[in-house]
Coordinates of C-alpha atoms and ligand atoms in Angstrom, one line a residue:
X1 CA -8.7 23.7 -4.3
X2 CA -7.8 21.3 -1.2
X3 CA -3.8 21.2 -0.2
X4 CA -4.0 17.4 0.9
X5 CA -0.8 16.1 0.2
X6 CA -0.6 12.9 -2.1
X7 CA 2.6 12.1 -0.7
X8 CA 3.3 7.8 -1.3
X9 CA -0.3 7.9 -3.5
X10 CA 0.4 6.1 -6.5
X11 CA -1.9 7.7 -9.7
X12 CA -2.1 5.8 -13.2
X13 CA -2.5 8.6 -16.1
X14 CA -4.0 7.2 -19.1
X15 CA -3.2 10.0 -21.6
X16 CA -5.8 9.8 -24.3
X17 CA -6.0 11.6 -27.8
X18 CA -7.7 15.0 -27.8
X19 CA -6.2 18.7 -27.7
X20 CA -6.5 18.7 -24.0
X21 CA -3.6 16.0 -24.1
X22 CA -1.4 18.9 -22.9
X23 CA -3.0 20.1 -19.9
X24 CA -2.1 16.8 -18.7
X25 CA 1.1 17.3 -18.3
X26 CA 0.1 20.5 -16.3
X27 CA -1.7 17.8 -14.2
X28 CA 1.7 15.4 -13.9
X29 CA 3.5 18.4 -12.7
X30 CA 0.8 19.3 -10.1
X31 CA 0.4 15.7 -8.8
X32 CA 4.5 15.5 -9.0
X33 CA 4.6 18.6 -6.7
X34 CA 1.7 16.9 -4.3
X35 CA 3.7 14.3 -3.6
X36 CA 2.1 11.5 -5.4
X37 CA 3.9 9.1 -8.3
X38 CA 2.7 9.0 -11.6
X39 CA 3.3 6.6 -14.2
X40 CA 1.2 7.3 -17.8
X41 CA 0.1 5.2 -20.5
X42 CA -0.1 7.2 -23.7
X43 CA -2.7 5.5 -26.5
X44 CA -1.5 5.9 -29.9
X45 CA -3.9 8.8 -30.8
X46 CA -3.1 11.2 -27.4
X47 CA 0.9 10.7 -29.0
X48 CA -0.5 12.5 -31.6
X49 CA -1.1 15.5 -29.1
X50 CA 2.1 14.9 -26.7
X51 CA 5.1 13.3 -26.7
X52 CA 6.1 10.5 -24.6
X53 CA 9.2 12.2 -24.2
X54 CA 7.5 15.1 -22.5
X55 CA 5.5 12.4 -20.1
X56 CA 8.8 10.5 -19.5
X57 CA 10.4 13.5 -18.2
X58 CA 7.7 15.1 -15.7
X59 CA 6.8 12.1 -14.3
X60 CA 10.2 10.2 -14.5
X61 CA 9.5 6.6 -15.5
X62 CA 8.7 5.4 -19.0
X63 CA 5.8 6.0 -20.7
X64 CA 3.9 2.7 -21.2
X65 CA 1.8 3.1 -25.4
X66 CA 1.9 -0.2 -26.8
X67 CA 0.0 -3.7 -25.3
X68 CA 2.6 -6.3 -25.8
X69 CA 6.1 -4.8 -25.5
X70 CA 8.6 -7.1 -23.9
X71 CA 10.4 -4.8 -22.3
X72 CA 7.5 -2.9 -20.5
X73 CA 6.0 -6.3 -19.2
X74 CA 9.0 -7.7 -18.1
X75 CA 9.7 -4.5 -15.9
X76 CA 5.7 -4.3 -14.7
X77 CA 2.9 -6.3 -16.8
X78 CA 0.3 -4.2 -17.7
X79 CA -2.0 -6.1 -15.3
X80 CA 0.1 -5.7 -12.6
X81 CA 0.4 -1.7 -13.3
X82 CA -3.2 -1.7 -13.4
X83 CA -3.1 -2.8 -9.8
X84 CA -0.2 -0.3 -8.8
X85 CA -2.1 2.7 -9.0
X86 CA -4.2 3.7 -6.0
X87 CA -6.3 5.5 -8.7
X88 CA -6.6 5.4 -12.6
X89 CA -7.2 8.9 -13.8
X90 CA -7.9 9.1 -17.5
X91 CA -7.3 12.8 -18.9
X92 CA -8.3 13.3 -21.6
X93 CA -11.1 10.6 -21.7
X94 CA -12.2 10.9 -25.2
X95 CA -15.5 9.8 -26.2
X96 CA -14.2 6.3 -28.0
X97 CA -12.0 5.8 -24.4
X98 CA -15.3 5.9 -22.0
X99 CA -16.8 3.5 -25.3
X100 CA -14.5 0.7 -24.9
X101 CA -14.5 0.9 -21.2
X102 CA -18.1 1.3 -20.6
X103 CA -18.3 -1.6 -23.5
X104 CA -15.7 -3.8 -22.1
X105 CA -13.6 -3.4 -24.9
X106 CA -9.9 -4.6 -24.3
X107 CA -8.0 -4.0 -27.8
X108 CA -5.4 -1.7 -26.7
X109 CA -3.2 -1.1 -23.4
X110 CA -5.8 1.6 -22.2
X111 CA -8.8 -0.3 -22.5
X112 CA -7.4 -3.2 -21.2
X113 CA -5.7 -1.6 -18.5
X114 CA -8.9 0.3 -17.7
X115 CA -10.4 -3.5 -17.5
X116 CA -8.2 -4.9 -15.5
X117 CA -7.8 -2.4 -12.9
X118 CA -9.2 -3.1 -9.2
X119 CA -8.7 0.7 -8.1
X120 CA -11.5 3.6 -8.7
X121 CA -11.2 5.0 -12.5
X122 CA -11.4 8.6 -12.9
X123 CA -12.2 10.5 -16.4
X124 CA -11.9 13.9 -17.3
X125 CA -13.9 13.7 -20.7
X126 CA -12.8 16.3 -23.4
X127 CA -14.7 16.8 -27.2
X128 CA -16.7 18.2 -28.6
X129 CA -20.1 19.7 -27.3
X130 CA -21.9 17.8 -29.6
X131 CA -20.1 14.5 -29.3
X132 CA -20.5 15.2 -25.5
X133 CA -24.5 15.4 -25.6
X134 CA -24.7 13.1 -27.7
X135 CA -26.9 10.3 -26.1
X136 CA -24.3 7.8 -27.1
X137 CA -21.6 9.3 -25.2
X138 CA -23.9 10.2 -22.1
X139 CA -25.3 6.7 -21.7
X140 CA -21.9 5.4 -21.9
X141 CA -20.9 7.7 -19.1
X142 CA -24.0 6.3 -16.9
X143 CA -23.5 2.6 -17.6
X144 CA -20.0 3.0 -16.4
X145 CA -21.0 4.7 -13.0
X146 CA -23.6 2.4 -12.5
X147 CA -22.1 -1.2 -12.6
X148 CA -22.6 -3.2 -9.4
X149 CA -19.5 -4.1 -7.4
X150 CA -17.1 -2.4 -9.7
X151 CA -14.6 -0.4 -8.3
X152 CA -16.4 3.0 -9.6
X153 CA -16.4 5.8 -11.7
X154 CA -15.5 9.6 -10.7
X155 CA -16.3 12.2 -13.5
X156 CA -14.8 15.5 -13.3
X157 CA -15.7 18.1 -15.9
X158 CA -16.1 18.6 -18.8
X159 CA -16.2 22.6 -18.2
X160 CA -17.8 24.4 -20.5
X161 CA -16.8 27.6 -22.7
X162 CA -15.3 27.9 -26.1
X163 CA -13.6 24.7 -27.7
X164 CA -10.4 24.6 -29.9
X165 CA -12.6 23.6 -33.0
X166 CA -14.6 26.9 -32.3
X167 CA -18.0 26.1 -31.0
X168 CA -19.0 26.0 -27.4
X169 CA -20.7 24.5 -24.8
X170 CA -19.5 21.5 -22.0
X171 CA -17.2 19.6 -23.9
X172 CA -14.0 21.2 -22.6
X173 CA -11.5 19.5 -20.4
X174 CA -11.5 20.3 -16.7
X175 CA -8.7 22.7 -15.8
X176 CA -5.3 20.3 -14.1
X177 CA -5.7 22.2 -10.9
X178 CA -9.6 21.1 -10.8
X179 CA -8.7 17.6 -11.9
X180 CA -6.0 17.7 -9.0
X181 CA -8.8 18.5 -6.4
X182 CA -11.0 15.5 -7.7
X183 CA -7.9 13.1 -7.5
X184 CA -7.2 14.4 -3.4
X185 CA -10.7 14.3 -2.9
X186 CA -11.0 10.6 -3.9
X187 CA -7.6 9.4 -2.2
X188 CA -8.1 11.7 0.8
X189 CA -11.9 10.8 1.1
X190 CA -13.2 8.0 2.9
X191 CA -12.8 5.9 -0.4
X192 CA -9.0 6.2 -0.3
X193 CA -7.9 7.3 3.4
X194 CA -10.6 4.7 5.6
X195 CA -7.8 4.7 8.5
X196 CA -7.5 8.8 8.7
X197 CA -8.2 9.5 12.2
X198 CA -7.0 5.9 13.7
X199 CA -3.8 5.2 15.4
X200 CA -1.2 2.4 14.9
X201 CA 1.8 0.7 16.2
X202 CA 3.7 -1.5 14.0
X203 CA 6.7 -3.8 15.1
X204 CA 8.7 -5.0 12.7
X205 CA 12.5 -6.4 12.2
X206 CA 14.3 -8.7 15.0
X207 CA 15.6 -7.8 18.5
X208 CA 19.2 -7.9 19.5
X209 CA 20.2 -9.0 22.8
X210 CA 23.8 -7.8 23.7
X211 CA 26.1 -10.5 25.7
X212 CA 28.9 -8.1 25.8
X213 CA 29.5 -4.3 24.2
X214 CA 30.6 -6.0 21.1
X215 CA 28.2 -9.2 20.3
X216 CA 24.3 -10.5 21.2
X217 CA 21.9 -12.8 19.9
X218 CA 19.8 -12.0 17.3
X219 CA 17.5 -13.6 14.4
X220 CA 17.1 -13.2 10.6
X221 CA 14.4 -11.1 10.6
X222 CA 14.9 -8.6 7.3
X223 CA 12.0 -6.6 8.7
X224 CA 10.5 -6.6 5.4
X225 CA 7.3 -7.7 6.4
X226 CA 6.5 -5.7 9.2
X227 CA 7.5 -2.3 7.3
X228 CA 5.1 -2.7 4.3
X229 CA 2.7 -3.0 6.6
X230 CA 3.5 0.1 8.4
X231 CA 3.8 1.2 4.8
X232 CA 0.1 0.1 3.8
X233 CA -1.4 1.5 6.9
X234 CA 0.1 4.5 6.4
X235 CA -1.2 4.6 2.6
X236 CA -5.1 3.9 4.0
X237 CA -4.4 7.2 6.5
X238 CA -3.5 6.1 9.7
X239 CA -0.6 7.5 12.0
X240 CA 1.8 5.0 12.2
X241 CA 4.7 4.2 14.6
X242 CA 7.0 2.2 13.5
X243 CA 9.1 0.2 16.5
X244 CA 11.9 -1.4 14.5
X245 CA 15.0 -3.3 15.2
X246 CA 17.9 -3.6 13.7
X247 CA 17.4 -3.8 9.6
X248 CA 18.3 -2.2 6.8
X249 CA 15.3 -0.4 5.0
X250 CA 14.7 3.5 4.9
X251 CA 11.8 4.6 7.0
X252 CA 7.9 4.2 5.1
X253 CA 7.1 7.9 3.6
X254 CA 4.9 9.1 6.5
X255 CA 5.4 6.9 9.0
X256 CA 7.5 8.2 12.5
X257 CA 10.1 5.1 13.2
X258 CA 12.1 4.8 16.4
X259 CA 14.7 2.4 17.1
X260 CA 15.5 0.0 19.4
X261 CA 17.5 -2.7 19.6
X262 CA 16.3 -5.2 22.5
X263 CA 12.9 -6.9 23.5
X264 CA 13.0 -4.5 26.7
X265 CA 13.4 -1.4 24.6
X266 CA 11.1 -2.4 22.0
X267 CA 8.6 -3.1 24.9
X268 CA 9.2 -0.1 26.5
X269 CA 8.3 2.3 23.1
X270 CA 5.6 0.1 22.3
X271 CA 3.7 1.0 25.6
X272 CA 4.9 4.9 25.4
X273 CA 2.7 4.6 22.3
X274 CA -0.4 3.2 23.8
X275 CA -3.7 3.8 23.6
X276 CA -3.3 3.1 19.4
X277 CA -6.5 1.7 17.8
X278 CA -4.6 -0.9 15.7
X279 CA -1.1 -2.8 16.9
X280 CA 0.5 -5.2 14.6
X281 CA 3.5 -7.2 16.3
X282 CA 5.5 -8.4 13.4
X283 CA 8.5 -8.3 15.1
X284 CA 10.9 -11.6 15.3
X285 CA 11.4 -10.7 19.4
X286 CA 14.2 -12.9 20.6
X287 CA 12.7 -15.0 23.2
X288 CA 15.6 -14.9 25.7
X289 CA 18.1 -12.4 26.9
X290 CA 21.9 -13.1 28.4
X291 CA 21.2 -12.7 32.1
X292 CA 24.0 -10.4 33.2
X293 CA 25.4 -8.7 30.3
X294 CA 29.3 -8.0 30.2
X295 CA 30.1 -4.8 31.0
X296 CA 33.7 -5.4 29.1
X297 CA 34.4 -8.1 26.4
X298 CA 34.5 -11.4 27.1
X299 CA 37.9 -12.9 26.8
X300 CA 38.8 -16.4 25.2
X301 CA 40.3 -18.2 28.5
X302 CA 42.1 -21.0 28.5
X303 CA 38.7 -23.0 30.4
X304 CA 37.0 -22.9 27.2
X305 CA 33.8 -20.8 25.8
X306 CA 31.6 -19.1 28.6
X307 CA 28.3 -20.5 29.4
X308 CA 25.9 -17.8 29.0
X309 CA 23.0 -18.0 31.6
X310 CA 20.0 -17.0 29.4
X311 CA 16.8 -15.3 30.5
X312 CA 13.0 -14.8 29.2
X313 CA 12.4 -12.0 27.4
X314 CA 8.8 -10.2 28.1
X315 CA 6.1 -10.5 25.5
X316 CA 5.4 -8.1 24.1
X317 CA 2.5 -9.3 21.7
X318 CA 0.6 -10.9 24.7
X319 CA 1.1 -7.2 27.6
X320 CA -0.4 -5.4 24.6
X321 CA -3.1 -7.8 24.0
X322 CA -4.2 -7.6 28.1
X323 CA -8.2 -6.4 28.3
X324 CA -7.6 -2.5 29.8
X325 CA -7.9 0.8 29.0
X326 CA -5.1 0.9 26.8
X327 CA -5.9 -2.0 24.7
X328 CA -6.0 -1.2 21.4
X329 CA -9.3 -1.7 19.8
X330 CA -7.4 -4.8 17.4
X331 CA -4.7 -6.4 18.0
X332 CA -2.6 -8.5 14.8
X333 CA 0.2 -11.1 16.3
X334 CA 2.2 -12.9 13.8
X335 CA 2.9 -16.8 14.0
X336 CA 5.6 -17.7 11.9
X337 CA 5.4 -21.8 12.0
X338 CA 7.1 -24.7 10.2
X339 CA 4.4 -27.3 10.7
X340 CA 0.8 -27.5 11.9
X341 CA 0.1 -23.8 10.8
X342 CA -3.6 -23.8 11.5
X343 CA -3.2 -25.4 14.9
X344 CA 0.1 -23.6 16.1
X345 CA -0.9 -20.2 14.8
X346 CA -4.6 -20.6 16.6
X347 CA -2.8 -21.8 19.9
X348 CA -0.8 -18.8 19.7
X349 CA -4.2 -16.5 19.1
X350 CA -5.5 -17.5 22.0
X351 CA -2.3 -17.8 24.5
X352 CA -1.2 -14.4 23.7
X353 CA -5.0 -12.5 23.5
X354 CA -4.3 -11.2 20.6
X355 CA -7.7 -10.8 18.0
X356 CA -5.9 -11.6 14.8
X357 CA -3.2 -14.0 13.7
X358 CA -0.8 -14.0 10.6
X359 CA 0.2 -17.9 10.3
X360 CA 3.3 -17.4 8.2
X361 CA 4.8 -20.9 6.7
X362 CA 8.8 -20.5 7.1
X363 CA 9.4 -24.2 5.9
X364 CA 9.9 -22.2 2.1
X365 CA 12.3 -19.2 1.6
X366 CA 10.7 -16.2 4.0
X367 CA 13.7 -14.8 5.9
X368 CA 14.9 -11.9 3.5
X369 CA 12.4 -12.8 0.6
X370 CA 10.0 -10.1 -1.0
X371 CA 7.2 -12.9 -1.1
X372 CA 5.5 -14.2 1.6
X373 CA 2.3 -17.0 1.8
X374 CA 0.2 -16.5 5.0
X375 CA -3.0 -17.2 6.3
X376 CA -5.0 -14.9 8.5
X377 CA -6.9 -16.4 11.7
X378 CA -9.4 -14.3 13.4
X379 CA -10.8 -14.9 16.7
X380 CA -14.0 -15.6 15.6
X381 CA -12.5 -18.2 13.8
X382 CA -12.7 -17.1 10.0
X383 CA -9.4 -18.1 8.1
X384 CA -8.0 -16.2 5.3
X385 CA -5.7 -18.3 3.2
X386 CA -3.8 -15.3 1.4
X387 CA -1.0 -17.6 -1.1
X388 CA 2.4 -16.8 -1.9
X389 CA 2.3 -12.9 -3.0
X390 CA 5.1 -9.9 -2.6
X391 CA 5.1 -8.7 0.8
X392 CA 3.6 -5.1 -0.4
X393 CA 0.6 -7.0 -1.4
X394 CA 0.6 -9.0 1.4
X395 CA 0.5 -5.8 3.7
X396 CA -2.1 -4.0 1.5
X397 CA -3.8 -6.7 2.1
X398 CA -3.9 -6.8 5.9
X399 CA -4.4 -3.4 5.9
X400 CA -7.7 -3.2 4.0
X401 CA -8.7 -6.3 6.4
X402 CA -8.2 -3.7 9.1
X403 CA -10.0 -0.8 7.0
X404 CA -13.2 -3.3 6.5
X405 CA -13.2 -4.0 10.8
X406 CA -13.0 -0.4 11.4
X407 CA -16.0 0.5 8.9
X408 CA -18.0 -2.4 10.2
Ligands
C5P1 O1 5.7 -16.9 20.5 P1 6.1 -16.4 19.1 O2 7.4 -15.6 19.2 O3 6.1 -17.4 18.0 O4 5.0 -15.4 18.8 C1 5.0 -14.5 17.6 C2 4.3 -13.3 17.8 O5 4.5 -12.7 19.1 C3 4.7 -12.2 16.9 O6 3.6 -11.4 16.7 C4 5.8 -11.5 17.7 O7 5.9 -10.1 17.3 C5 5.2 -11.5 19.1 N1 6.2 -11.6 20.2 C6 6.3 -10.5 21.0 N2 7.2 -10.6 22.1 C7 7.9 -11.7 22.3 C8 7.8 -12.8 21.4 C9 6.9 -12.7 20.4 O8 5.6 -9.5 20.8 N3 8.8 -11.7 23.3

């Protein structure tokens, strides 16, 4: 059995109606105790087997059974828990489960979840032998793994020996702790972990610029942005430092944060850092600093307010983006614009070096928000128009942008 950790992997158990329904609460608490969150979806048949209680309590969310219940789609949709999950693991997948999906069936929450996913579907099939050889069952199996441009079928088991109804043969479930290898294999593999091995910086949040010990200048950069995609990265495998400012968010599982607080520090860590393969400058640098900060607090005097003599702050984006050794092999900028996004945020691409471009419209409500619109500019001129979306998907996006450059 492999150790990888599942730690920030998000798994989809569709719990499905056969005796083997409770080894798969063997499998939540194994998952559980690799790290990874589970949410399950329990089809009327496997609550025949198990209790939702018993699947509420291991994996600590609600168990989802029914299609349209308001209160499970107002707190996710089905479709949008269908899209959650890094991987969709169906244990037990009885034979009429692998039916409607290999059929395209969609007339209850797992089939239709199993439809709408975009993630890799893995089944553990459990029945009988007979059912099992049955040609039905086995060309249902094959139809499924072969469709084109489909996110893909895993199978693991069925194992065989002695079934509950007495006979024997394959038919059996897998045992949890051989599902468990399956599910690290596919989100450790190249499949679920494309960045393992690669290096990235990631700067997110603003910069504060001190005018005396007890003010500066800042921006409203929430950092939201800039830490799901430290976040994302993280998720496809890579190493990630995280250069943040000031902001109020708990480090990315995974990731190694350092703080700063002005465009000088942040400069300075960013380059400590270097050679990464992948930098993503997200970060709202102020563009000036007070030239001659005060050592003691500025007093109100009876001349009026002080004029503060303000300098330019380095670039950070554009002394990463410089051709040298230490260039990292793709460099992302952000260009957050209120007008003329295509032409501003291509400007910027090519002023500052840089090989990508986020073109971020912050004429709507950005600042703070969870959603975000943005548009992508590559060097080679390609444009990505990505519309308004959380800023998760937004990041999982641009990270499996970066995932697809690094495997071409
Ligand atoms: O020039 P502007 O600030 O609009 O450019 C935005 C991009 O440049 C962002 O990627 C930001 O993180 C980066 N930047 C930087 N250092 C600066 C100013 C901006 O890295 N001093």
């Amino acid at each position: 059995m492999t150790t990888a950790s599942l730690s920030g992997r998000k798994v989809l158990l569709i719990v499905g109606g056969g005796i083997a329904a409770y080894k798969a609460l063997e499998l939540v608490r194994l998952l559980k105790k690799s790290g990874a969150e589970v949410m399950s979806l329990l089809t009327s048949a496997g609550a025949e087997f198990v209790t939702p209680m018993s699947l509420a309590a291991l994996t600590g969310h609600p168990v989802r059974q029914a299609l349209f219940m308001p209160e499970d789609e107002t707190a996710m949709g089905h479709i949008e828990l269908s899209r959650w999950a890094d991987l969709v693991v169906v244990a037990p997948a009885t034979a009429g489960l692998i039916a409607k999906a290999a059929n395209g069936f969609a007339d209850d929450l797992a089939s239709t979840t199993l439809l709408a996913t975009d993630k890799k579907v893995l089944l553990a099939p459990a029945m009988n032998v007979r059912m099992w050889l049955h040609p039905a069952v086995q060309a249902n199996v094959e139809r499924l793994k072969g469709f084109d441009g489909f996110h893909g079928v895993a199978v693991v088991g069925p194992d065989e020996g002695e079934m509950a109804c007495g006979e024997f043969g394959p038919g059996r479930m897998a045992e949890p702790t051989a599902i468990l290898s399956a599910i690290q294999g596919l989100l450790a593999g190249p499949d679920g972990r494309p960045l393992a091995g690669r290096r990235a910086v990631v700067t997110a949040g603003p910069t504060f610029e001190p005018i005396d010990p007890v003010r500066g200048l800042t921006n409203r950069s929430s950092g939201k942005q800039g830490y799901a995609i430290a976040t994302a990265l993280a998720e496809l495998g890579a190493e990630v430092t995280l250069v943040s400012g000031p902001v109020a968010i708990d480090a990315p599982v995974g990731v190694t944060r350092i703080w700063v607080e002005s465009a000088r520090e942040m400069q300075a860590e960013v380059q400590k850092y270097l050679p990464a393969d992948i930098a993503v400058m997200s970060a709202a640098v102020a563009d000036w600093r007070v030239d001659g900060v005060a050592s003691g607090k500025i007093k109100k005097a009876p001349g009026g307010p002080p004029s503060l003599a303000l300098i330019e702050n380095p670039d950070i984006l554009a002394g990463v983006s410089k051709p040298g050794k230490a260039r990292p092999k793709l460099v992302v900028g952000f260009a957050a614009e209120t007008s003329d996004l295509e032409a501003n945020a291509r400007a910027k691409l090519s002023r500052k070096g840089c090989d990508w471009i986020v073109g971020n419209d912050v004429s709507d409500d950005v600042f703070g928000a969870d959603g975000n619109a943005v548009t992508l500019f590559t060097k080679d001129g390609g444009a990505d128009v990505w519309p308004r979306q959380s800023k998760t998907e937004v990041a999982r996006k641009l990270a499996a942008k970066i995932a697809d450059h690094f495997k071409a």
